[in-house]
mmCIF file of C-alpha atoms in Angstrom:
data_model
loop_
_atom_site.group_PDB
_atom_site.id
_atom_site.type_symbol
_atom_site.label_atom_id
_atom_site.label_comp_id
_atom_site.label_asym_id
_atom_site.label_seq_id
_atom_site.Cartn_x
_atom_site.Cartn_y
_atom_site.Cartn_z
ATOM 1 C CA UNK A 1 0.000 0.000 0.000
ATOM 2 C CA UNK A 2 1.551 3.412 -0.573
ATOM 3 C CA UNK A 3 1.869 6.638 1.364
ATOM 4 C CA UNK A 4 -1.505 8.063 3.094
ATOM 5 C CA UNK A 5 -2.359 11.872 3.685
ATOM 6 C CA UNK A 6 -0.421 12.905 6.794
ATOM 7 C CA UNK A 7 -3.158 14.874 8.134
ATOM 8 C CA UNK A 8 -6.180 12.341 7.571
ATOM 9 C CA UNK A 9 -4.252 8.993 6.904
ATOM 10 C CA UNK A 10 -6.991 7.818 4.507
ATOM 11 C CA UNK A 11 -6.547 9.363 1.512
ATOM 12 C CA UNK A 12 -3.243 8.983 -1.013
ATOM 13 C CA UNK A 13 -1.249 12.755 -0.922
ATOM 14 C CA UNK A 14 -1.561 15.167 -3.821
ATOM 15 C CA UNK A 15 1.487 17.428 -3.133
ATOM 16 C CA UNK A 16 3.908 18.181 -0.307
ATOM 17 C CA UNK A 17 3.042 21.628 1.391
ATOM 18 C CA UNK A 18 6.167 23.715 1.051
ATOM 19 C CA UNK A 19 5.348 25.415 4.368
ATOM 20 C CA UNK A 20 5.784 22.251 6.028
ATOM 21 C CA UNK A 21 7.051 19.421 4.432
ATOM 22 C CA UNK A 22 3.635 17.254 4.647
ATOM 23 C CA UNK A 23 2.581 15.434 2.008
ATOM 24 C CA UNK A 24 -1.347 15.800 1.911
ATOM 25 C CA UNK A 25 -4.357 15.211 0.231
ATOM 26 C CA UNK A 26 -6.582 18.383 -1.661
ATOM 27 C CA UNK A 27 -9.250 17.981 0.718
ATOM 28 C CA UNK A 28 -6.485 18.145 3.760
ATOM 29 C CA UNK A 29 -4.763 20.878 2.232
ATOM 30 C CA UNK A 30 -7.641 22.978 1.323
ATOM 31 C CA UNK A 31 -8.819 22.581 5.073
ATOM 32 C CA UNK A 32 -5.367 23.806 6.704
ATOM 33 C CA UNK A 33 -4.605 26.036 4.037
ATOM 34 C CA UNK A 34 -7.969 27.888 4.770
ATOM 35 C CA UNK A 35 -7.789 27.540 8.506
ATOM 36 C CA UNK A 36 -4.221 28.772 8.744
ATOM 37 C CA UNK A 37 -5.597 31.824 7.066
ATOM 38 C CA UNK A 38 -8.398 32.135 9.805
ATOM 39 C CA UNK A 39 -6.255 31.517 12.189
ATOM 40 C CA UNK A 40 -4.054 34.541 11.034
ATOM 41 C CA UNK A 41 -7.247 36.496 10.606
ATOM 42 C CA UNK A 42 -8.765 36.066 14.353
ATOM 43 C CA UNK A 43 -5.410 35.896 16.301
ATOM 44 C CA UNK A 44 -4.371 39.620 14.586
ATOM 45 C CA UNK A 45 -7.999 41.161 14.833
ATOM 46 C CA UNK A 46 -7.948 41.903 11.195
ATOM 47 C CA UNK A 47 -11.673 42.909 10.570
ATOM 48 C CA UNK A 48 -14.546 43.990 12.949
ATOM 49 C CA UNK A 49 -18.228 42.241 12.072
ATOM 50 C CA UNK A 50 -20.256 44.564 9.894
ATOM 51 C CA UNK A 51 -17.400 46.447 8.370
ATOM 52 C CA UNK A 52 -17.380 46.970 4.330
ATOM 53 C CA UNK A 53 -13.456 45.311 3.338
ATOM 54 C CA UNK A 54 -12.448 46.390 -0.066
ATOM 55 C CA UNK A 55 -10.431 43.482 -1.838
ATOM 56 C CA UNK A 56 -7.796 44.890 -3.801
ATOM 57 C CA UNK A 57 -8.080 42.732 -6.772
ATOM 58 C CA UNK A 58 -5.932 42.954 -9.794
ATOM 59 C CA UNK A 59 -6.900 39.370 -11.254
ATOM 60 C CA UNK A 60 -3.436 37.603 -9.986
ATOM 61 C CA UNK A 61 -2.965 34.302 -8.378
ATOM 62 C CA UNK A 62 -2.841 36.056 -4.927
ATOM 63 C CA UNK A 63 -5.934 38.549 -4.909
ATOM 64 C CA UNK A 64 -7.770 35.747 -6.466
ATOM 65 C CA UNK A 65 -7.501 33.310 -4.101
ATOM 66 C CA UNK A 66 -7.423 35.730 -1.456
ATOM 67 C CA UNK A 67 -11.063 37.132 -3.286
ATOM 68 C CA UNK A 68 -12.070 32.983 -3.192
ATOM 69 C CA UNK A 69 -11.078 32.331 0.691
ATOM 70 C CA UNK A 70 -12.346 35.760 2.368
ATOM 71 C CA UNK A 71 -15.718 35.138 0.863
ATOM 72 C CA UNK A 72 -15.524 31.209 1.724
ATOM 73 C CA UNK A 73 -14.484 31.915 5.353
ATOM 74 C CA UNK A 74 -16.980 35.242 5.493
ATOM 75 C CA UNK A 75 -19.841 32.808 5.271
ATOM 76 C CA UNK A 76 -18.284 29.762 7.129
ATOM 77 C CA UNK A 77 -17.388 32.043 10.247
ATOM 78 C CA UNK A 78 -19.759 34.818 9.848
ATOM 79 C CA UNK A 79 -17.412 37.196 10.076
ATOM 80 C CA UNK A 80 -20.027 39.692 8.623
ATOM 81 C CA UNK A 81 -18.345 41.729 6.089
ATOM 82 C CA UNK A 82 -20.047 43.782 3.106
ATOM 83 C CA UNK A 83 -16.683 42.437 0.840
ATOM 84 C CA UNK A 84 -16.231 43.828 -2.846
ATOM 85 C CA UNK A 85 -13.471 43.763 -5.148
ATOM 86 C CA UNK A 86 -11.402 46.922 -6.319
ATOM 87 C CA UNK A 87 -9.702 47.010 -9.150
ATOM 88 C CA UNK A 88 -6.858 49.449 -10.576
ATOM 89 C CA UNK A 89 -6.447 50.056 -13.971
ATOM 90 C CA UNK A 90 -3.494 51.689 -14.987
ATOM 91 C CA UNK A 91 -3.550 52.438 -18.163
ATOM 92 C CA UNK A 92 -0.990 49.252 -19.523
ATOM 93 C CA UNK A 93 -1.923 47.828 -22.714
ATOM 94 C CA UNK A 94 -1.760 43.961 -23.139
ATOM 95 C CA UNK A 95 -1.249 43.576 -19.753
ATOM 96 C CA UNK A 96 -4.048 45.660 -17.591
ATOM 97 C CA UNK A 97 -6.715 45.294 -19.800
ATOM 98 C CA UNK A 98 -6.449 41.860 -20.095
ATOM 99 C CA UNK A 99 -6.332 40.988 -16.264
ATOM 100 C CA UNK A 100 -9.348 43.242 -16.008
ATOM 101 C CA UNK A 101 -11.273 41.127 -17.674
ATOM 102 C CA UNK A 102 -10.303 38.270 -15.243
ATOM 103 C CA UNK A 103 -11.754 40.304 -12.585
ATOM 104 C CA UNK A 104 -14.692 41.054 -13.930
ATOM 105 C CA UNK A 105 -15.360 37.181 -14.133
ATOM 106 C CA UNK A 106 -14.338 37.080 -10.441
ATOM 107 C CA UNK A 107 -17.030 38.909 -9.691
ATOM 108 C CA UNK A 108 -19.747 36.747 -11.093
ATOM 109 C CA UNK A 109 -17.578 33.907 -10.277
ATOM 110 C CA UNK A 110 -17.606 34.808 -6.374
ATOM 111 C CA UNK A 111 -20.747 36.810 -6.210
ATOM 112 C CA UNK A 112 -18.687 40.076 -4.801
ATOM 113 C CA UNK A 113 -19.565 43.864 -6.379
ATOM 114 C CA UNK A 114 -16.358 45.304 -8.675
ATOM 115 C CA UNK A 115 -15.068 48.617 -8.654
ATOM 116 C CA UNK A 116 -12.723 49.900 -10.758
ATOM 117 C CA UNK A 117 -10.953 53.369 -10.545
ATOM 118 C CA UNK A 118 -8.455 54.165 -13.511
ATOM 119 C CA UNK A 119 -5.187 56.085 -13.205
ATOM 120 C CA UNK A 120 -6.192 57.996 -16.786
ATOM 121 C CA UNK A 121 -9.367 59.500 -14.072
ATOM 122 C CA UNK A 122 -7.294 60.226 -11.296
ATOM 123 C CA UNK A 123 -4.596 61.477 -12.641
ATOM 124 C CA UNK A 124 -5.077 62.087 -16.371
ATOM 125 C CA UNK A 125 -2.109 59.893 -17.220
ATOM 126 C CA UNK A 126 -1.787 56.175 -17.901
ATOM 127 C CA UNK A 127 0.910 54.435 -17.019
ATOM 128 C CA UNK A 128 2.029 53.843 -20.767
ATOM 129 C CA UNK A 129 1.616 57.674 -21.316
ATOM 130 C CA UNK A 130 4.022 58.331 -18.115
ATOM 131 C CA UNK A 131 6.839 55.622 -19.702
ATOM 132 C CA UNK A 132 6.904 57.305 -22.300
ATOM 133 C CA UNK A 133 7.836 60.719 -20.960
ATOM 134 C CA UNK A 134 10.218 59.087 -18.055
ATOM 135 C CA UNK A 135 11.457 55.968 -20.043
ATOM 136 C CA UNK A 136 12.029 52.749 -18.403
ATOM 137 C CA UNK A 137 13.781 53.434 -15.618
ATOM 138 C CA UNK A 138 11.868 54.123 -12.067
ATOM 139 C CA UNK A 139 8.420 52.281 -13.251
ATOM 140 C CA UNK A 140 7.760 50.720 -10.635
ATOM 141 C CA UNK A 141 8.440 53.438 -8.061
ATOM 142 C CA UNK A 142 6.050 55.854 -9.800
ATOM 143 C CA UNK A 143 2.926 53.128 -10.484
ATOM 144 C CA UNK A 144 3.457 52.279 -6.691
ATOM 145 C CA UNK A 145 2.773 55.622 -5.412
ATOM 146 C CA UNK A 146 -0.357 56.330 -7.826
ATOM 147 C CA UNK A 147 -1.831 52.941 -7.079
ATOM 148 C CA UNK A 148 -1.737 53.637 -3.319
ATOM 149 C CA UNK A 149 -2.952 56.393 -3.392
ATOM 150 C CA UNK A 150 -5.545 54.787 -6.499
ATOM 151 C CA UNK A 151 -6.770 52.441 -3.955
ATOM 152 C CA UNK A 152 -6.841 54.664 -0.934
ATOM 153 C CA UNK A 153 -9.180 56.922 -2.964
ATOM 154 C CA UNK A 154 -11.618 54.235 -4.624
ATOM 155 C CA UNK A 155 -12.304 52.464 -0.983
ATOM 156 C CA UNK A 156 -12.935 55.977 0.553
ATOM 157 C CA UNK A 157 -15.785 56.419 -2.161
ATOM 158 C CA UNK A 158 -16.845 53.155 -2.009
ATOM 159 C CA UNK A 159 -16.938 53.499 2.174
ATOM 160 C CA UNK A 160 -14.908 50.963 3.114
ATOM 161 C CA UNK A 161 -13.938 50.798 6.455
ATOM 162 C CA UNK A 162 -10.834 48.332 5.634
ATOM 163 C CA UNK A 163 -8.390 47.621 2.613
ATOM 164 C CA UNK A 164 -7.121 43.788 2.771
ATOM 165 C CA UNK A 165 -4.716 43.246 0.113
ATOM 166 C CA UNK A 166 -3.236 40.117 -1.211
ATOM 167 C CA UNK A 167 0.517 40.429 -0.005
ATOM 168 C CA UNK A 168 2.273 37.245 1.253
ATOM 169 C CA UNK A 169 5.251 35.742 2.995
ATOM 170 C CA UNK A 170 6.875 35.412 0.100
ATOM 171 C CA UNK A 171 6.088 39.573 -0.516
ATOM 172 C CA UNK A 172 7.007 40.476 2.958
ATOM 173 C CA UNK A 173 10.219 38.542 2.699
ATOM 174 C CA UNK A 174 11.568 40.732 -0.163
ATOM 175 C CA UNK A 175 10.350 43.805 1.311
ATOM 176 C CA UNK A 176 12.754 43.613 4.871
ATOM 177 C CA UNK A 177 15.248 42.445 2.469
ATOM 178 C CA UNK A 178 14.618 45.415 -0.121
ATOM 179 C CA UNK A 179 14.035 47.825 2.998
ATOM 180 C CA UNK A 180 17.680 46.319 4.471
ATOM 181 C CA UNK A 181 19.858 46.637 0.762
ATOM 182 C CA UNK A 182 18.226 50.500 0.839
ATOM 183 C CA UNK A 183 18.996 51.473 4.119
ATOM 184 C CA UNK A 184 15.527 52.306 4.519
ATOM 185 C CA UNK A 185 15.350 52.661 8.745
ATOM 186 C CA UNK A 186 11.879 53.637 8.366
ATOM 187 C CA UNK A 187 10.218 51.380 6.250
ATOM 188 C CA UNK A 188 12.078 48.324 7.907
ATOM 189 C CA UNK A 189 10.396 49.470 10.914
ATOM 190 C CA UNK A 190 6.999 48.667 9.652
ATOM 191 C CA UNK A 191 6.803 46.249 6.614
ATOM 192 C CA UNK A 192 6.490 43.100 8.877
ATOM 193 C CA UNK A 193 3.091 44.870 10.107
ATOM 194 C CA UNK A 194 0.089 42.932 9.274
ATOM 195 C CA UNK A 195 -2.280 46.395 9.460
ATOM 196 C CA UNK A 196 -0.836 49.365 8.757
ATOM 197 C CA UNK A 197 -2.351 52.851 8.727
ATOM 198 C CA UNK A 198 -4.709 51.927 11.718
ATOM 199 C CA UNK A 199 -4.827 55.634 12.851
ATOM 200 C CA UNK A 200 -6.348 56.741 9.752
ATOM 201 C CA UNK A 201 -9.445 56.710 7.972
ATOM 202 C CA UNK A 202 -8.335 53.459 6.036
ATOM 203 C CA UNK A 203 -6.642 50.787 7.568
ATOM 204 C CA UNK A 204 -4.935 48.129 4.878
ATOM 205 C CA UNK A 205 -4.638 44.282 6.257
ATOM 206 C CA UNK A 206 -2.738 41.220 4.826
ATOM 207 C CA UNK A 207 -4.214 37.957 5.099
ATOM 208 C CA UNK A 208 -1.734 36.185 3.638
ATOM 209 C CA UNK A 209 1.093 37.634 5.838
ATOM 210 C CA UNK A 210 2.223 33.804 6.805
ATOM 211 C CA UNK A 211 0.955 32.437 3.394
ATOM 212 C CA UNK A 212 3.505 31.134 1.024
ATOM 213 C CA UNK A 213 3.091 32.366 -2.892
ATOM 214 C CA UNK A 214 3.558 28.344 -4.063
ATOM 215 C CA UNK A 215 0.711 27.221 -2.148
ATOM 216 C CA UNK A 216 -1.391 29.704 -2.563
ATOM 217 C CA UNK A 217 0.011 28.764 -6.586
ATOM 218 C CA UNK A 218 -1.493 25.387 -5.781
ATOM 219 C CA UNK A 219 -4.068 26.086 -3.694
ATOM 220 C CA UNK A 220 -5.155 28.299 -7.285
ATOM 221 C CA UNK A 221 -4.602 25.169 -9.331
ATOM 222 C CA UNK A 222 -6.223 22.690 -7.424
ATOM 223 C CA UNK A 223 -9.418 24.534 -6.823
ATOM 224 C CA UNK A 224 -9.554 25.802 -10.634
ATOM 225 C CA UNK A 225 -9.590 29.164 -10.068
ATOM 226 C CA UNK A 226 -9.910 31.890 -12.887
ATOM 227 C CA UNK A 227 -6.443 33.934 -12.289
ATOM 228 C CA UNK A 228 -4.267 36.281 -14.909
ATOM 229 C CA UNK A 229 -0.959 35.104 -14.791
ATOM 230 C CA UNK A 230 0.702 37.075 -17.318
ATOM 231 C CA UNK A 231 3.869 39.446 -15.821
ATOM 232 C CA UNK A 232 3.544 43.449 -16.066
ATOM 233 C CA UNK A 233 5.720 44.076 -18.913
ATOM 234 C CA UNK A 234 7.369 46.751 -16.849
ATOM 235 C CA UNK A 235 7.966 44.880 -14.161
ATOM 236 C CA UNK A 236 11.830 43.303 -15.672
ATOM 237 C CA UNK A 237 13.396 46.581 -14.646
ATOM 238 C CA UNK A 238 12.135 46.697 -11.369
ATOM 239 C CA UNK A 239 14.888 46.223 -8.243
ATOM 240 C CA UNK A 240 12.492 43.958 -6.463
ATOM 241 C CA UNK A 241 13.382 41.777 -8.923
ATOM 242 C CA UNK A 242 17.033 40.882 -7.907
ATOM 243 C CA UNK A 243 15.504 40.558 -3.732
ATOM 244 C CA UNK A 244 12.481 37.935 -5.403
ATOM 245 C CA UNK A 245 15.499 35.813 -6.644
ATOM 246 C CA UNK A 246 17.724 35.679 -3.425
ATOM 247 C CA UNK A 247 14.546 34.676 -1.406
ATOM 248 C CA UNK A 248 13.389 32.260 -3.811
ATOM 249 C CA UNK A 249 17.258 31.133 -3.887
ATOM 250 C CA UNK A 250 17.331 30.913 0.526
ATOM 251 C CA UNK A 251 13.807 28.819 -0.088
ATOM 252 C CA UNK A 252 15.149 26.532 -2.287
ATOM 253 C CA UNK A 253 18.176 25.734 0.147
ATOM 254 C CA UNK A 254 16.041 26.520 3.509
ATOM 255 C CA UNK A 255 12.177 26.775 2.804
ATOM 256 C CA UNK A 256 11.613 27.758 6.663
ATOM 257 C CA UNK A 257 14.236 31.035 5.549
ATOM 258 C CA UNK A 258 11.083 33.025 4.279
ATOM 259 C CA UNK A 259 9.575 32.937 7.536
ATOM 260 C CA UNK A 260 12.577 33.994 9.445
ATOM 261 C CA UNK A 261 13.621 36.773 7.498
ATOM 262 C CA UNK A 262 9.804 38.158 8.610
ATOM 263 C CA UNK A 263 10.385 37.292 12.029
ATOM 264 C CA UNK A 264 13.763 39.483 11.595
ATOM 265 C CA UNK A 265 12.017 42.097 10.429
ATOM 266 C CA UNK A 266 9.231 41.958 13.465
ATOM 267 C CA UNK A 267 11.886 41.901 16.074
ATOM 268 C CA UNK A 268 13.856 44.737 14.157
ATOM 269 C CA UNK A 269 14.197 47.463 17.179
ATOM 270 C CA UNK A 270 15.508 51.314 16.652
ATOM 271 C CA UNK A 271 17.755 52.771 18.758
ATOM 272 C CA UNK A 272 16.491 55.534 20.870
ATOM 273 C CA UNK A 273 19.409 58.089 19.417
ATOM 274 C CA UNK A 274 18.734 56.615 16.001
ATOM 275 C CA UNK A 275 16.403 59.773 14.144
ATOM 276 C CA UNK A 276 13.257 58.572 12.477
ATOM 277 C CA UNK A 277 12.365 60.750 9.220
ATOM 278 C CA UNK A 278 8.388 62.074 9.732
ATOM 279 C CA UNK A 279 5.807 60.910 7.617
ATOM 280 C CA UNK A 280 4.073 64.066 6.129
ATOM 281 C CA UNK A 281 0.978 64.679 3.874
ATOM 282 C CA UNK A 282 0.298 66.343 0.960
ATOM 283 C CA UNK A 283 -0.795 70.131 1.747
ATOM 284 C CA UNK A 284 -2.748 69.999 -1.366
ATOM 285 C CA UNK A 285 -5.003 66.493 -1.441
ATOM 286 C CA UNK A 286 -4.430 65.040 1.950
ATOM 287 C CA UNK A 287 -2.702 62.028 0.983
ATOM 288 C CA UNK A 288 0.607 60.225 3.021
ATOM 289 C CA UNK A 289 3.636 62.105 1.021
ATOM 290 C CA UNK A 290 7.488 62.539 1.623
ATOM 291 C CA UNK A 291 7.140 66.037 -0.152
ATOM 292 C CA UNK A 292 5.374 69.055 0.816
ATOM 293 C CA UNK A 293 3.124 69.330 -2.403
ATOM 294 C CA UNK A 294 2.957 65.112 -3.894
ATOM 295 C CA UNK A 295 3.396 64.925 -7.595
ATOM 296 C CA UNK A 296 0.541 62.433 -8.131
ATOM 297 C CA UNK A 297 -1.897 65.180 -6.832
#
């Protein structure tokens, strides 16, 4: 007879759970997959019943299945949440438009309202237009800014209470390391943090903080679920980049490493003669800035 599921020892495994080494069935790994994620959810007070949670949703792997399991778990647990899916577009052909259109089929797929607020509405730019003025250097670092500040400004409309986003371990991993490589005191400080921006109008949550991107990769494929999976076509040049490789290179060797290098982050501690740079706003919309007047407003 050969191997059995190590959680329910009845049925043969499907895959070994990076995470953890077990080698489990689909209905075993759906279960712990999904409870891990409640878990995460109830220990760290993400959401309050009755609030209205604004999905960020850009058709991917992640906000898909992160779309799939808040709705499964809303009604499982009653959490109570008014959940709908916002969308960005930002203006990049062959690439935006056709995740868009993934979304849209989330939302008859999972029964969830879409929004979507473009950056050509905002901002009277797309993100092709602005490449071609700036070339293809710094892409990232301007489409970052505008689609914070994108979804900050389509949940306020929309009146939600909460922004959960689909960021994982994998995400967070890259971010101390990014944050470290920059010399970025600041940011290290707070990237670990699985709600940020809880004294202002719009908190932002992530789920997934604990989640790692290949299960939630076969937690996709397993459960047929209708993701994009097609890279931005800017994204090449971006700096992440070389930090998404290193991590994926410490997995491969160590898979627990992503885990640790968040629980370096979390235990990350500032000296008290160490100067921390204040986080301003924009005098002119409002919005979290590093200048006086932001360029995206």
């Amino acid at each position: 007879m050969g191997r059995l599921c190590d959680i329910c020892l009845e049925r043969r495994p499907a895959l070994r759970r990076p995470k953890t080494f077990q080698q489990v069935c689909r209905c075993c790994f759906f279960s712990a997959f999904e409870e891990e994620i409640h878990k995460t959810i109830i220990e760290n007070q993400l959401f309050k019943h009755g609030e209205r949670v604004a999905i960020g949703a850009s058709g991917g792997k992640d906000s898909t299945v992160l779309a799939y399991v808040l709705t499964e778990l809303n009604k499982r647990h009653n959490y109570g949440l008014d959940l709908f899916l916002l969308s960005i577009d930002e203006g990049i052909t062959g690439y935006r438009d056709d995740s868009l259109e993934t979304v849209k089929r989330n939302e008859v797929q999972y029964g969830i309202p879409l929004e979507v607020v473009s950056y050509k509405a905002l901002y009277g730019w797309t993100m092709d237009e602005i490449v071609q003025e700036i070339g293809q250097k710094n892409n990232c670092t301007f489409c970052g800014v505008f689609r914070r500040q994108a979804l900050d400004r389509g949940a306020t409309v929309m009146g939600a209470n909460k922004l959960a986003t689909g960021h994982n371990a994998d995400d967070i991993a890259e971010t101390v390391l990014l944050n470290l490589l920059r010399g970025d005191i600041a940011r290290l400080s707070r990237c670990t943090l699985i709600t940020t921006g809880e004294e202002g109008a719009l908190p932002r949550c992530k789920p997934f903080k604990y989640t790692y991107e290949k299960e939630i990769v076969m937690y996709a494929y397993f459960k047929k679920l209708d993701y994009f999976s097609t890279e931005c076509v800017y994204s090449p040049n971006a700096y992440r980049g070389f930090a998404r490789q290193f991590i994926k290179d410490l997995e491969a060797v160590r898979p627990r490493a992503i885990l640790d290098v968040i629980k370096s982050g979390e235990d990350f501690r500032i000296g008290p003669a160490v100067k921390m740079p204040e986080q301003g706003v924009c005098e002119r919309c409002g919005y979290i800035s590093s200048q006086v007047i932001q360029l995206t407003s």
